[in-house]
Coordinates of C-alpha atoms in Angstrom, one line a residue:
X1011 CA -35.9 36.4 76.6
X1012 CA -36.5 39.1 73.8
X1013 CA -40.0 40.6 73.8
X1014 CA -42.7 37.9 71.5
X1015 CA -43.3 40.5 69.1
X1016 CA -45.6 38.3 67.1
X1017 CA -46.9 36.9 69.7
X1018 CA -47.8 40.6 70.5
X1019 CA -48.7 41.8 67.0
X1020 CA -51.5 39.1 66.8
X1021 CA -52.9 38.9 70.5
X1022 CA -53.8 42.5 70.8
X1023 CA -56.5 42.9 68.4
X1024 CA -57.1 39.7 70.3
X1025 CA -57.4 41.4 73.0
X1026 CA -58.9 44.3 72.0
X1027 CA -62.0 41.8 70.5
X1028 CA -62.8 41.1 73.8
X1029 CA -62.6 44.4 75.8
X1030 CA -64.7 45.7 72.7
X1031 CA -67.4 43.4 72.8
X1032 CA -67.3 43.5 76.9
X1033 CA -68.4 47.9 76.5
X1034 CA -71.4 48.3 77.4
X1035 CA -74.6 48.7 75.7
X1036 CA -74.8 52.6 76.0
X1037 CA -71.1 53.4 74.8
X1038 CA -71.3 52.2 71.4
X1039 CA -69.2 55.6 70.2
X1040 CA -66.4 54.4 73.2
X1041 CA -66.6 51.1 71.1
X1042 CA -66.2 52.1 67.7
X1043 CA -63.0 54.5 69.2
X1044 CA -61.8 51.6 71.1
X1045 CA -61.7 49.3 68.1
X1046 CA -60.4 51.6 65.8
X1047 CA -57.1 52.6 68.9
X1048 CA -56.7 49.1 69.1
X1049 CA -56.1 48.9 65.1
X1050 CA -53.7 51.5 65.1
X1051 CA -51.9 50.3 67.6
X1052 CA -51.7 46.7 66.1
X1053 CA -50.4 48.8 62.9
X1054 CA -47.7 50.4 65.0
X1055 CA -47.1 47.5 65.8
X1056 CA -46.8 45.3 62.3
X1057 CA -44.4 48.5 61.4
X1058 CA -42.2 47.2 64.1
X1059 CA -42.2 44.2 62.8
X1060 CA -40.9 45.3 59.0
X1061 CA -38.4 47.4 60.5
X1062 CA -37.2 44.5 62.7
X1063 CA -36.9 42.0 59.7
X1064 CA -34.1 42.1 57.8
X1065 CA -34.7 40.8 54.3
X1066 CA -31.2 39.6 53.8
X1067 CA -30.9 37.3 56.9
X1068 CA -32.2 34.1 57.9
X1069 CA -35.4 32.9 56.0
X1070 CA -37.8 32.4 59.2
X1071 CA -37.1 35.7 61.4
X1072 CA -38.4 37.3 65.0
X1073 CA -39.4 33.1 65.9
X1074 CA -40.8 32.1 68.7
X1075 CA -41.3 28.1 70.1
X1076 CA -43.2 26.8 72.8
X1077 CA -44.0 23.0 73.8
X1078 CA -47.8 23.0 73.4
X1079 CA -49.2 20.0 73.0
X1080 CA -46.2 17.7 73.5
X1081 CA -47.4 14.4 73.1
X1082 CA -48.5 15.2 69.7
X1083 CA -45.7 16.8 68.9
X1084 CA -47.2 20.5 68.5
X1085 CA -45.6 23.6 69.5
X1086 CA -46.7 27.3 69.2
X1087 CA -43.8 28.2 66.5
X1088 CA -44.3 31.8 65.0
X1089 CA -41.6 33.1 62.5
X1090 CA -41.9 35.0 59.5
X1091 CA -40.4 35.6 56.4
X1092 CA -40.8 38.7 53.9
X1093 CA -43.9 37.4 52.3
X1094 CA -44.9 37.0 55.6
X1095 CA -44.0 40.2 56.6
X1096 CA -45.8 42.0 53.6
X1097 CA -49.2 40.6 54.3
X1098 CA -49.1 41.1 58.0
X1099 CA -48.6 44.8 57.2
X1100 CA -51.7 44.7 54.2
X1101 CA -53.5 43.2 57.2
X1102 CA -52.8 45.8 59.8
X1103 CA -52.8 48.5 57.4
X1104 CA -56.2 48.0 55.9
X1105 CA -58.5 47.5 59.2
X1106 CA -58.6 50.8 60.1
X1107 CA -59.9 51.9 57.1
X1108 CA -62.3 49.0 57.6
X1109 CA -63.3 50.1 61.2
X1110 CA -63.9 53.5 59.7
X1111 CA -65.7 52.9 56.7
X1112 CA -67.9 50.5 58.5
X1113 CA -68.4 53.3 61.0
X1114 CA -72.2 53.2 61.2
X1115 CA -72.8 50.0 59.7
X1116 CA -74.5 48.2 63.0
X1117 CA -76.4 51.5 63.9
X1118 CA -79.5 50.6 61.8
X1119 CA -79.4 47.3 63.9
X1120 CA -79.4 48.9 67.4
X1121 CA -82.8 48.5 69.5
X1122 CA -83.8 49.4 73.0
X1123 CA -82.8 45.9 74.3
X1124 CA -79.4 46.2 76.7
X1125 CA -78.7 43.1 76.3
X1126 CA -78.1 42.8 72.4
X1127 CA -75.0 44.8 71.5
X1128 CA -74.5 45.1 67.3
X1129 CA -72.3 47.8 67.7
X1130 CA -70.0 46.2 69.9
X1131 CA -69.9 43.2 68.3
X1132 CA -69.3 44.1 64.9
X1133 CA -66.2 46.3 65.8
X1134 CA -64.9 43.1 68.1
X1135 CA -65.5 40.3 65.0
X1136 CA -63.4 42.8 62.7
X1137 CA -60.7 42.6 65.3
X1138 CA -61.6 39.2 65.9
X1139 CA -60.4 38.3 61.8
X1140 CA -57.5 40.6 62.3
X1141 CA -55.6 38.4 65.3
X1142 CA -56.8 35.1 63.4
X1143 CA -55.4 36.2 59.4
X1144 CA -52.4 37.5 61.2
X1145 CA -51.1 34.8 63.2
X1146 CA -52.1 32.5 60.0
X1147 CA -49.3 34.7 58.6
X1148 CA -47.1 34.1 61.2
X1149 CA -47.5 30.3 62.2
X1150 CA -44.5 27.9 61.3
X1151 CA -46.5 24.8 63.1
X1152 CA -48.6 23.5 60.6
X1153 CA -51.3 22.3 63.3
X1154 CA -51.1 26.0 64.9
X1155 CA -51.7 27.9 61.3
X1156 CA -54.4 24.9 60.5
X1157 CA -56.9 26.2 64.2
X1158 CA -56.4 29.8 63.3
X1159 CA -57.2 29.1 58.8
X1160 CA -60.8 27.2 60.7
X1161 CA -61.3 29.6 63.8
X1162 CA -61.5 32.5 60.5
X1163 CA -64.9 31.4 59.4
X1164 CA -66.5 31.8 62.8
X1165 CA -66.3 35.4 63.0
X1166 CA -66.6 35.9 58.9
X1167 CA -69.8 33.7 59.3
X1168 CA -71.6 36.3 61.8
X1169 CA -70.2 39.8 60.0
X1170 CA -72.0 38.4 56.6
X1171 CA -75.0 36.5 58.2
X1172 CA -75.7 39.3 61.1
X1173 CA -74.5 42.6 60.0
X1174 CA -75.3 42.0 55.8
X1175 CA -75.4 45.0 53.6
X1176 CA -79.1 46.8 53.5
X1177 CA -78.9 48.1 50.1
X1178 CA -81.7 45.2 49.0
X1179 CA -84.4 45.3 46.6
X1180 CA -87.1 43.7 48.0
X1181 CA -88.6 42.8 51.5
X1182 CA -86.5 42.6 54.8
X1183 CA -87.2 39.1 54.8
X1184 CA -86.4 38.5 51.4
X1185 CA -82.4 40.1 52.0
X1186 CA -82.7 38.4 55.3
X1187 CA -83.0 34.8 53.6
X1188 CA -80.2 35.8 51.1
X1189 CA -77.8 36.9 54.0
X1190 CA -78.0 33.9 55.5
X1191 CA -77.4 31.6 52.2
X1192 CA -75.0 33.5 51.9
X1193 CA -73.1 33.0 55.0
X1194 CA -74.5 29.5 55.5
X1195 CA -72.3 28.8 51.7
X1196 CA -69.4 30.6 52.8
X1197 CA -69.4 28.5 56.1
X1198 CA -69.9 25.1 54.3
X1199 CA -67.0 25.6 51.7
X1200 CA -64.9 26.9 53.6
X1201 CA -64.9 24.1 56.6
X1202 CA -65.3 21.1 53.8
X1203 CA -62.3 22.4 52.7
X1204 CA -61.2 22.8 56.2
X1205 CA -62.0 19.0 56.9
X1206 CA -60.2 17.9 53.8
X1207 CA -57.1 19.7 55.1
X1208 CA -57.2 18.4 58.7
X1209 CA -57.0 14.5 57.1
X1210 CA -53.9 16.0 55.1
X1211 CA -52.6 17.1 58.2
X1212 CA -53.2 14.3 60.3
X1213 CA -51.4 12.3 57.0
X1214 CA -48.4 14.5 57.5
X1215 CA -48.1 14.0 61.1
X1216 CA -48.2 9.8 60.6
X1217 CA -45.0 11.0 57.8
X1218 CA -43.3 13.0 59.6
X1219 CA -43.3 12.7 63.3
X1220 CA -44.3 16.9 63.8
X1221 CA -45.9 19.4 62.4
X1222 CA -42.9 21.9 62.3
X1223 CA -42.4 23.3 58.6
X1224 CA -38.7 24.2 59.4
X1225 CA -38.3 20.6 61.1
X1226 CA -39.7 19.1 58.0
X1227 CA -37.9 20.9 55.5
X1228 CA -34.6 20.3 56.9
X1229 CA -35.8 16.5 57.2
X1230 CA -36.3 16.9 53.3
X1231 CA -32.5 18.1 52.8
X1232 CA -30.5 16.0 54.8
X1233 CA -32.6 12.9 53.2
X1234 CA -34.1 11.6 56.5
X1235 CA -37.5 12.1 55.9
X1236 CA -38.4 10.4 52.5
X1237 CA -42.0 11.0 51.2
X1238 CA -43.5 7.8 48.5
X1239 CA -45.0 9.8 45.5
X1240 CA -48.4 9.0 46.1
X1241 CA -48.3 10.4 49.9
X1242 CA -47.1 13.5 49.1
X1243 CA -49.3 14.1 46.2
X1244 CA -52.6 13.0 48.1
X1245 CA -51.0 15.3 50.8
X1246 CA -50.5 18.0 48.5
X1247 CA -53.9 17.4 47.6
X1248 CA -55.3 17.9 50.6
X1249 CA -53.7 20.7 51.6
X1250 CA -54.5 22.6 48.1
X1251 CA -57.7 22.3 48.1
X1252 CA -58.7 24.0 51.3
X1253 CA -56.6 27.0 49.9
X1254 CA -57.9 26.9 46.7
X1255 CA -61.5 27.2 48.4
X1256 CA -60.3 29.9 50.9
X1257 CA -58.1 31.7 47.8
X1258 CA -60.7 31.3 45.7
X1259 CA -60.1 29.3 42.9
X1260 CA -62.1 28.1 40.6
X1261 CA -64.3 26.1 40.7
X1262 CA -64.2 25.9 44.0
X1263 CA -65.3 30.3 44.1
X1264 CA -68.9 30.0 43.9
X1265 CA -69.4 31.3 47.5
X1266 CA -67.1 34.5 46.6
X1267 CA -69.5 36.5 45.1
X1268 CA -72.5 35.3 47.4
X1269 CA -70.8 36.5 50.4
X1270 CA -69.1 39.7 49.3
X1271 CA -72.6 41.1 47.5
X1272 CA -74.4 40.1 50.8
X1273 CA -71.7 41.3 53.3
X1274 CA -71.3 45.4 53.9
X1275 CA -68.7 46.7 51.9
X1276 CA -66.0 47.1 54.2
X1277 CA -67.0 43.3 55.2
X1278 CA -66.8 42.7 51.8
X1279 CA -63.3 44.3 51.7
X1280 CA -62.0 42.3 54.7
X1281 CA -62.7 38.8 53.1
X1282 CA -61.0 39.4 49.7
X1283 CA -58.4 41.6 50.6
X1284 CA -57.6 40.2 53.6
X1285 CA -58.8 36.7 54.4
X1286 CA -58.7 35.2 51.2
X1287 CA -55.0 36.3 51.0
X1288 CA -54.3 33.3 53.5
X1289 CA -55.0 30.8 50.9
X1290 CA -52.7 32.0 48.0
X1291 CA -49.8 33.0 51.0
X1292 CA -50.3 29.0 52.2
X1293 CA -50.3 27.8 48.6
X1294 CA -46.7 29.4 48.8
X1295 CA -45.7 28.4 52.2
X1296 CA -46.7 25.0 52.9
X1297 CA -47.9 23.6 49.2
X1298 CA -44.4 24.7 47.7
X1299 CA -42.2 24.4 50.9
X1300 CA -43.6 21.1 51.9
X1301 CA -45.0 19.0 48.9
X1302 CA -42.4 20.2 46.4
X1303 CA -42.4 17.0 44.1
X1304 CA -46.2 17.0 44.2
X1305 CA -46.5 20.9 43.5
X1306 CA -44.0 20.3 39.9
X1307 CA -47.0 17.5 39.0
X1308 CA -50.0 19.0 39.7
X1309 CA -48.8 22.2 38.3
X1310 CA -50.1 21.7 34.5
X1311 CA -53.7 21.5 36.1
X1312 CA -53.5 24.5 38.4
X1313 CA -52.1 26.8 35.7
X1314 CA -55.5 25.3 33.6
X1315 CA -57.9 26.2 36.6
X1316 CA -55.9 30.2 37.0
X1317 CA -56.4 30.2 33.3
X1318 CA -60.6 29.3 33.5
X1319 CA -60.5 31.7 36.7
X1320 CA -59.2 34.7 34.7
X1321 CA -61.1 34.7 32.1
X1322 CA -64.0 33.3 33.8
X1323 CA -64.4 35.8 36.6
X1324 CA -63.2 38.9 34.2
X1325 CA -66.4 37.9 31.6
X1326 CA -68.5 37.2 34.5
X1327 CA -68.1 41.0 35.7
X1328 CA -68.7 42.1 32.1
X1329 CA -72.0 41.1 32.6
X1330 CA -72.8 42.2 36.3
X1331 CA -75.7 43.9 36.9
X1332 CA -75.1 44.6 40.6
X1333 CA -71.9 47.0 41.2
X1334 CA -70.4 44.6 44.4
X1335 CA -70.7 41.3 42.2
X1336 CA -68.6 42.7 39.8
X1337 CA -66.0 43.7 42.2
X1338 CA -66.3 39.9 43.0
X1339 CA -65.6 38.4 40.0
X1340 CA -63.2 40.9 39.1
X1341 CA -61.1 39.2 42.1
X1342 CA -61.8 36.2 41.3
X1343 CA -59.8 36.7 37.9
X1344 CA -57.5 38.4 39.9
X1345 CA -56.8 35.8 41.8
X1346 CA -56.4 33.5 38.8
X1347 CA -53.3 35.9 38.2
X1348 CA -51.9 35.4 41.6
X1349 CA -52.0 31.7 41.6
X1350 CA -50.8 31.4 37.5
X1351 CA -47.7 33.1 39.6
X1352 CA -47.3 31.1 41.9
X1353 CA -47.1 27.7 40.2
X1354 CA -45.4 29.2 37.1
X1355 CA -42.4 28.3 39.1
X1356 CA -40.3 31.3 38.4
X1357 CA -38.6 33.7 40.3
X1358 CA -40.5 36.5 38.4
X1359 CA -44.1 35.4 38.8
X1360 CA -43.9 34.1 42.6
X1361 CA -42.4 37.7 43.6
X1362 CA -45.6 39.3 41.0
X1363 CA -47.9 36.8 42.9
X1364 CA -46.3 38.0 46.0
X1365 CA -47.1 41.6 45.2
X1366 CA -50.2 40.7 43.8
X1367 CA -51.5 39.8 46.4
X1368 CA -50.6 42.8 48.6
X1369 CA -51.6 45.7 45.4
X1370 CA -54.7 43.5 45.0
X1371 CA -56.2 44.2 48.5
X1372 CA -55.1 48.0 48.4
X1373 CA -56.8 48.3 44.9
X1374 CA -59.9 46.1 45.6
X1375 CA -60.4 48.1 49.2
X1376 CA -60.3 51.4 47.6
X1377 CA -62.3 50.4 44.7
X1378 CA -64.9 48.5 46.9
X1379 CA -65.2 51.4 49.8
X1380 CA -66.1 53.9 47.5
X1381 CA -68.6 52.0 45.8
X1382 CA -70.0 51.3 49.5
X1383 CA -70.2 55.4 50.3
X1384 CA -71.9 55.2 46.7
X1385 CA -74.6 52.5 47.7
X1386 CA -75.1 54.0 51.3
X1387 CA -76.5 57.3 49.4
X1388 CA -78.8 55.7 47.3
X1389 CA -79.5 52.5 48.9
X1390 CA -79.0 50.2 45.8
X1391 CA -76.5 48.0 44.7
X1392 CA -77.9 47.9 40.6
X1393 CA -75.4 50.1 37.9
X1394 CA -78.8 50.8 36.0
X1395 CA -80.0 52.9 39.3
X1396 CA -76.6 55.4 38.6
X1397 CA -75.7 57.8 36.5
X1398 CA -74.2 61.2 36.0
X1399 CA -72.9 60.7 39.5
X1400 CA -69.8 62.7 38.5
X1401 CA -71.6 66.1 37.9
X1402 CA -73.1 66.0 41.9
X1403 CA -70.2 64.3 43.4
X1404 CA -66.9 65.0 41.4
X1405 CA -64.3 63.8 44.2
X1406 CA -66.3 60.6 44.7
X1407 CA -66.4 60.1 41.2
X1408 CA -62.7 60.5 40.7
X1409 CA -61.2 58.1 43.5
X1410 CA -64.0 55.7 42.0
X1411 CA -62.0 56.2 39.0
X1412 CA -58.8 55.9 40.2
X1413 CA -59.2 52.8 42.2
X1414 CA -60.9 51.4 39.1
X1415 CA -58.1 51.9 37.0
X1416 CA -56.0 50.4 39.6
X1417 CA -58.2 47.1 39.0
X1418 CA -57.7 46.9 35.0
X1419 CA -53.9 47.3 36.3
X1420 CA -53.0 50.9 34.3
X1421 CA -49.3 51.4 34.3
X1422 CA -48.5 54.0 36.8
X1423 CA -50.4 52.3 39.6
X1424 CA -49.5 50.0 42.0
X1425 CA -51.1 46.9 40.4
X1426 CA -50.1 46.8 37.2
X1427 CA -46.0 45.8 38.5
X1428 CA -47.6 43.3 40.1
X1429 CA -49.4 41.7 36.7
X1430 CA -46.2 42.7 34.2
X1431 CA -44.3 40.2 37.0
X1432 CA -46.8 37.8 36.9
X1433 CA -47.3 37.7 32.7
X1434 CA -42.9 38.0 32.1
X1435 CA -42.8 34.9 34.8
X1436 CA -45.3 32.9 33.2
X1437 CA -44.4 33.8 29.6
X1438 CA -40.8 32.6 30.7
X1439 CA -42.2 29.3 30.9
X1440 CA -45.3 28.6 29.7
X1441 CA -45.4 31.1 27.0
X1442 CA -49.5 29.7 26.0
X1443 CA -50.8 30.2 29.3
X1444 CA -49.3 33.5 29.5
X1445 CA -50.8 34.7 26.1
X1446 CA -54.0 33.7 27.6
X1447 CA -53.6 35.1 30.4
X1448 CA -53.5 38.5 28.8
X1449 CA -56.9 38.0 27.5
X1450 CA -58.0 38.6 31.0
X1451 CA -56.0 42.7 31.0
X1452 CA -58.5 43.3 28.0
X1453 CA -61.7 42.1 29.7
X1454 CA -60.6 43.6 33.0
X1455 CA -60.6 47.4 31.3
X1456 CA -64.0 46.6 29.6
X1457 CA -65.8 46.0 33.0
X1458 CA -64.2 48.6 34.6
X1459 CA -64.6 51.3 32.5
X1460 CA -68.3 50.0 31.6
X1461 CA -68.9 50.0 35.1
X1462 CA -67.6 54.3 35.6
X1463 CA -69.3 54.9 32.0
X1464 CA -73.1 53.5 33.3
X1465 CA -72.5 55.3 36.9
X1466 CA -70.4 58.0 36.7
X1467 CA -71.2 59.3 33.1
X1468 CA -74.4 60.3 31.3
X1469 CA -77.7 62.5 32.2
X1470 CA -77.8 63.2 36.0
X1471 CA -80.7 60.7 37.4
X1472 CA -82.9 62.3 39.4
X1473 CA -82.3 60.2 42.1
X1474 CA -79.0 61.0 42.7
X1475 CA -79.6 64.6 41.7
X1476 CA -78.9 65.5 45.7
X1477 CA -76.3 63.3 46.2
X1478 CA -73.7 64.6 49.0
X1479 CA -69.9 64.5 48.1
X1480 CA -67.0 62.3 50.0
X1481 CA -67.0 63.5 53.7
X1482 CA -64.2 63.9 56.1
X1483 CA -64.1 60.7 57.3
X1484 CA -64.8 59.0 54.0
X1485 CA -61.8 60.8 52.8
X1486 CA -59.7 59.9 55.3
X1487 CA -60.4 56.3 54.8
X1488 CA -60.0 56.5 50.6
X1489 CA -57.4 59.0 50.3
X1490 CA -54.2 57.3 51.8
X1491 CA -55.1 53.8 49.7
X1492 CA -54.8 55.9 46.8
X1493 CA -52.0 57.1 47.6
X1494 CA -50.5 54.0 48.1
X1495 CA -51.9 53.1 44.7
X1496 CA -49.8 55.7 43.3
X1497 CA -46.8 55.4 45.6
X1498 CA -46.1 51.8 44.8
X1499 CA -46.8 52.1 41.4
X1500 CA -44.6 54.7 40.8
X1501 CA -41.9 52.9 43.4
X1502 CA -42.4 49.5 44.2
X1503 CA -38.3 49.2 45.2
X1504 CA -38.9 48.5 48.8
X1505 CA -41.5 46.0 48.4
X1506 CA -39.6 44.1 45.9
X1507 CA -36.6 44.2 47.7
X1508 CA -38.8 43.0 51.2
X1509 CA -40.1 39.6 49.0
X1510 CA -37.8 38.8 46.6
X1511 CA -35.2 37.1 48.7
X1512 CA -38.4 34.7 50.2
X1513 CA -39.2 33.7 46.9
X1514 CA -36.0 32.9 46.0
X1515 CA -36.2 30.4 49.4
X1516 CA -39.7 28.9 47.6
X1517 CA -38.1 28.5 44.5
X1518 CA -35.5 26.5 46.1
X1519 CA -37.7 24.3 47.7
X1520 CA -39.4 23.1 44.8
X1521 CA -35.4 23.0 43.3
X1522 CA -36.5 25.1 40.2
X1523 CA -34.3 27.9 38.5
X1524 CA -35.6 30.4 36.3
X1525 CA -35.1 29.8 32.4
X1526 CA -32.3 30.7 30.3
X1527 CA -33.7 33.9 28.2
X1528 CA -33.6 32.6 24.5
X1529 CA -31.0 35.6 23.2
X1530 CA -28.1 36.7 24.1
X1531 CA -28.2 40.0 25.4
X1532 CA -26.1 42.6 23.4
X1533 CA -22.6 43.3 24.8

């Protein structure tokens, strides 16, 4: 038997969550090293795992089936394609930059008590997320990937609820109360959503006979498994709309910026670069692959709702007043772009989407890090309480900058081959919505260069007159994501080549090719 690679890839930080929590009260520098081992080595191991996978062969590769729960016909099946494969490796890549940057965010919650461990724990629910989003990644059992999407919201509850961000005006109590909203709102939509996809699931079982998606598909093609339109599209329904809470779509985001202005930012950074990601990769995975009929009629709709989420989040932000809010409703308008890719059924704009999604949580975690080592120095979260930041701390200032201008999508950074994909793919179809859409590119460099202008620019306040400069280990954590930034902006050959051939899988599910340009090229 070859060695379970996923399987492997997806237990150790498992693993690791529990040895991590199990230090004990005294070691909490052994924990945060322990963690942050146990991340690289689940990154060694996701390399593995792209080098293994060959993008030209079979769609679902490295699998793995078990019996499970046999009388109900579920079976631990892991396989993984290149969108797959893609996320996995955003996944692993970005938690140790998460462990680091959140470095001492559970010391100010340490007391004499031995039997309370906040260090511990917050290290082992990062890790904790990490095996959950990436076996979500990796499940082909639809009953598998659905325990893992739910199990997700445990450990995100307690990071936002018990470790929030401290940066609060007002009383303890006061940030205390709006922690726990907003962890108690995160919770809720996420598991009615959750409960709305279990019926779903449940429906697709009495359908089908299993919850295997490459069972099902191939039921699909040799015409033995024969869907009535009004099952699959209240399937369809069902399904979508736990990802579209989880992705988040609105208006079904409203949680979004609750949870990342009350979470710490590299919290913050783990649920919308990370965890949401699992709701736009399922939108592609089981939405297209196994409703395709429903996805073609409920697509006029979802390109509407993008549409109102671009714009909607992107003049939300204009008007932010609190620097991690904005960053919120920035990707919730950049999500809109993700998902008008997806259902704009065209090669083009699933394989933007695709790369969306992974240039999106390199961009938003170097944008939303930095403006965390900003707020730890001054302790607020308000644009008005900056300014003239870049006279005291020019280095900090500039990857601010830079991951910024990766944000508005500037040409040259990773980003913006992800949104030129997205707007050809769309425009190749549904030319209004992509003309729209673009309204969304303008709004997105107003906010973001507002946002440097009032914090960077200007008179030096005097209280961020002593403001310290980007350490060593905040460097470390900022410097390789913008390099990335740059790398795959500059070169985004490899990734393309990784996706493409798994989005031209999805577009062959929903039996959709992409549309004959109107002229003739010249000969």
């Amino acid at each position: 038997m070859s060695f379970p690679l996923l399987t492997a890839t997806a237990a150790l930080p498992a693993v690791g969550a529990i040895v991590t929590a199990a230090v004990p009260a005294a070691r909490r520098t052994a924990a945060k090293w322990l963690a942050l081992l146990v991340s690289l080595a689940t990154l060694a191991l996701a390399v593995t795992v792209l080098v293994r996978f060959d993008p030209d062969g079979d769609r679902y590769q490295l699998t793995e089936s078990r019996a499970w729960i046999a009388d109900f016909g579920v079976r631990y099946e892991l396989g993984v394609d290149g969108i797959g494969v893609a996320l996995i490796g955003l996944t692993a890549l970005l938690i140790p930059f998460i462990i680091l940057a959140g470095w001492h965010d559970a010391d100010p919650l340490e007391t004499k008590s031995s039997r309370w461990r906040p260090t511990q724990g917050f290290f082992a629910l990062i890790l904790a997320v990490e095996a959950m989003v990436i076996i979500s990644f990796e499940a082909t059992d639809v009953f598998l990937f659905y325990i893992f999407f739910e199990a997700m919201l445990i450990p995100m509850y307690f990071l936002i609820g018990g470790f929030g961000d401290r940066a609060h005006a007002g009383s303890d109590e006061n940030a205390s109360a709006q922690r726990s909203y907003a962890a108690v709102k995160f919770l809720l939509y996420n598991l009615v959503g959750g409960l709305i996809m279990l019926a779903a699931v449940i429906g697709l079982y009495v359908v089908a006979g299993n919850f295997s998606l490459q069972e099902i598909a191939e039921a699909r093609a040799n015409g033995s498994l024969d869907m009535a339109t009004n099952t699959e599209r209240w399937l369809f329904l069902g399904f979508f709309f736990a990802f579209a809470v989880k992705a988040p779509l609105w208006p079904l985001h409203t949680w979004l910026p609750n949870a990342m202005g009350e979470a710490t930012a590299p919290v913050a950074v783990l649920i919308t670069a990370v965890v949401d990601k699992v709701g736009t990769f399922a939108m592609l995975r089981f939405c297209l692959g196994l409703f395709p009929e429903a996805s073609k009629w409920a697509t006029p709709i979802i390109l509407v709702l993008a549409l109102v989420s671009i714009i909607y989040g992107a003049l939300l932000a204009v008007g932010q007043r609190d620097i991690k809010r904005l960053v919120a409703y920035a990707s919730i308008s950049h999500f809109g772009f993700i998902i008008l890719g997806i259902f704009a059924m065209t090669s083009q704009g699933q394989s933007g989407a695709t790369l969306y999604m992974v240039n999106h949580g390199i961009s938003t975690a170097a944008l939303m890090l930095v403006a965390g080592f900003l707020i730890s120095r001054r302790g607020s979260r308000l644009i008005a309480d900056y300014g003239g930041v870049q006279k005291v701390a020019p280095v900090l200032a500039g990857t601010f900058l830079i991951g910024g201008l990766a944000t508005l999508s500037l040409p040259g950074l990773a980003p913006f081959v992800s949104e030129f994909l997205v707007l050809v793919g769309t425009f190749a179809r549904y030319p209004v919505a992509g003309i729209i859409a673009t309204v969304g590119i303008v709004l997105a460099a107003l906010y973001t260069l507002v946002l440097y202008q009032r914090t960077m620019t200007g008179p030096v306040k005097p209280e961020v007159s002593a403001m310290p400069d980007l350490r060593m280990r905040e460097l470390v954590v900022v410097a390789p994501l913008i390099a990335l930034l740059i790398g795959l902006g500059v070169y985004p050959k490899p990734l393309t080549e990784l996706v493409n051939p798994a989005v031209e899988h999805t577009m062959s599910d929903v039996q959709k090719k992409d549309p004959e340009p109107e002229v003739e090229a010249a000969k």
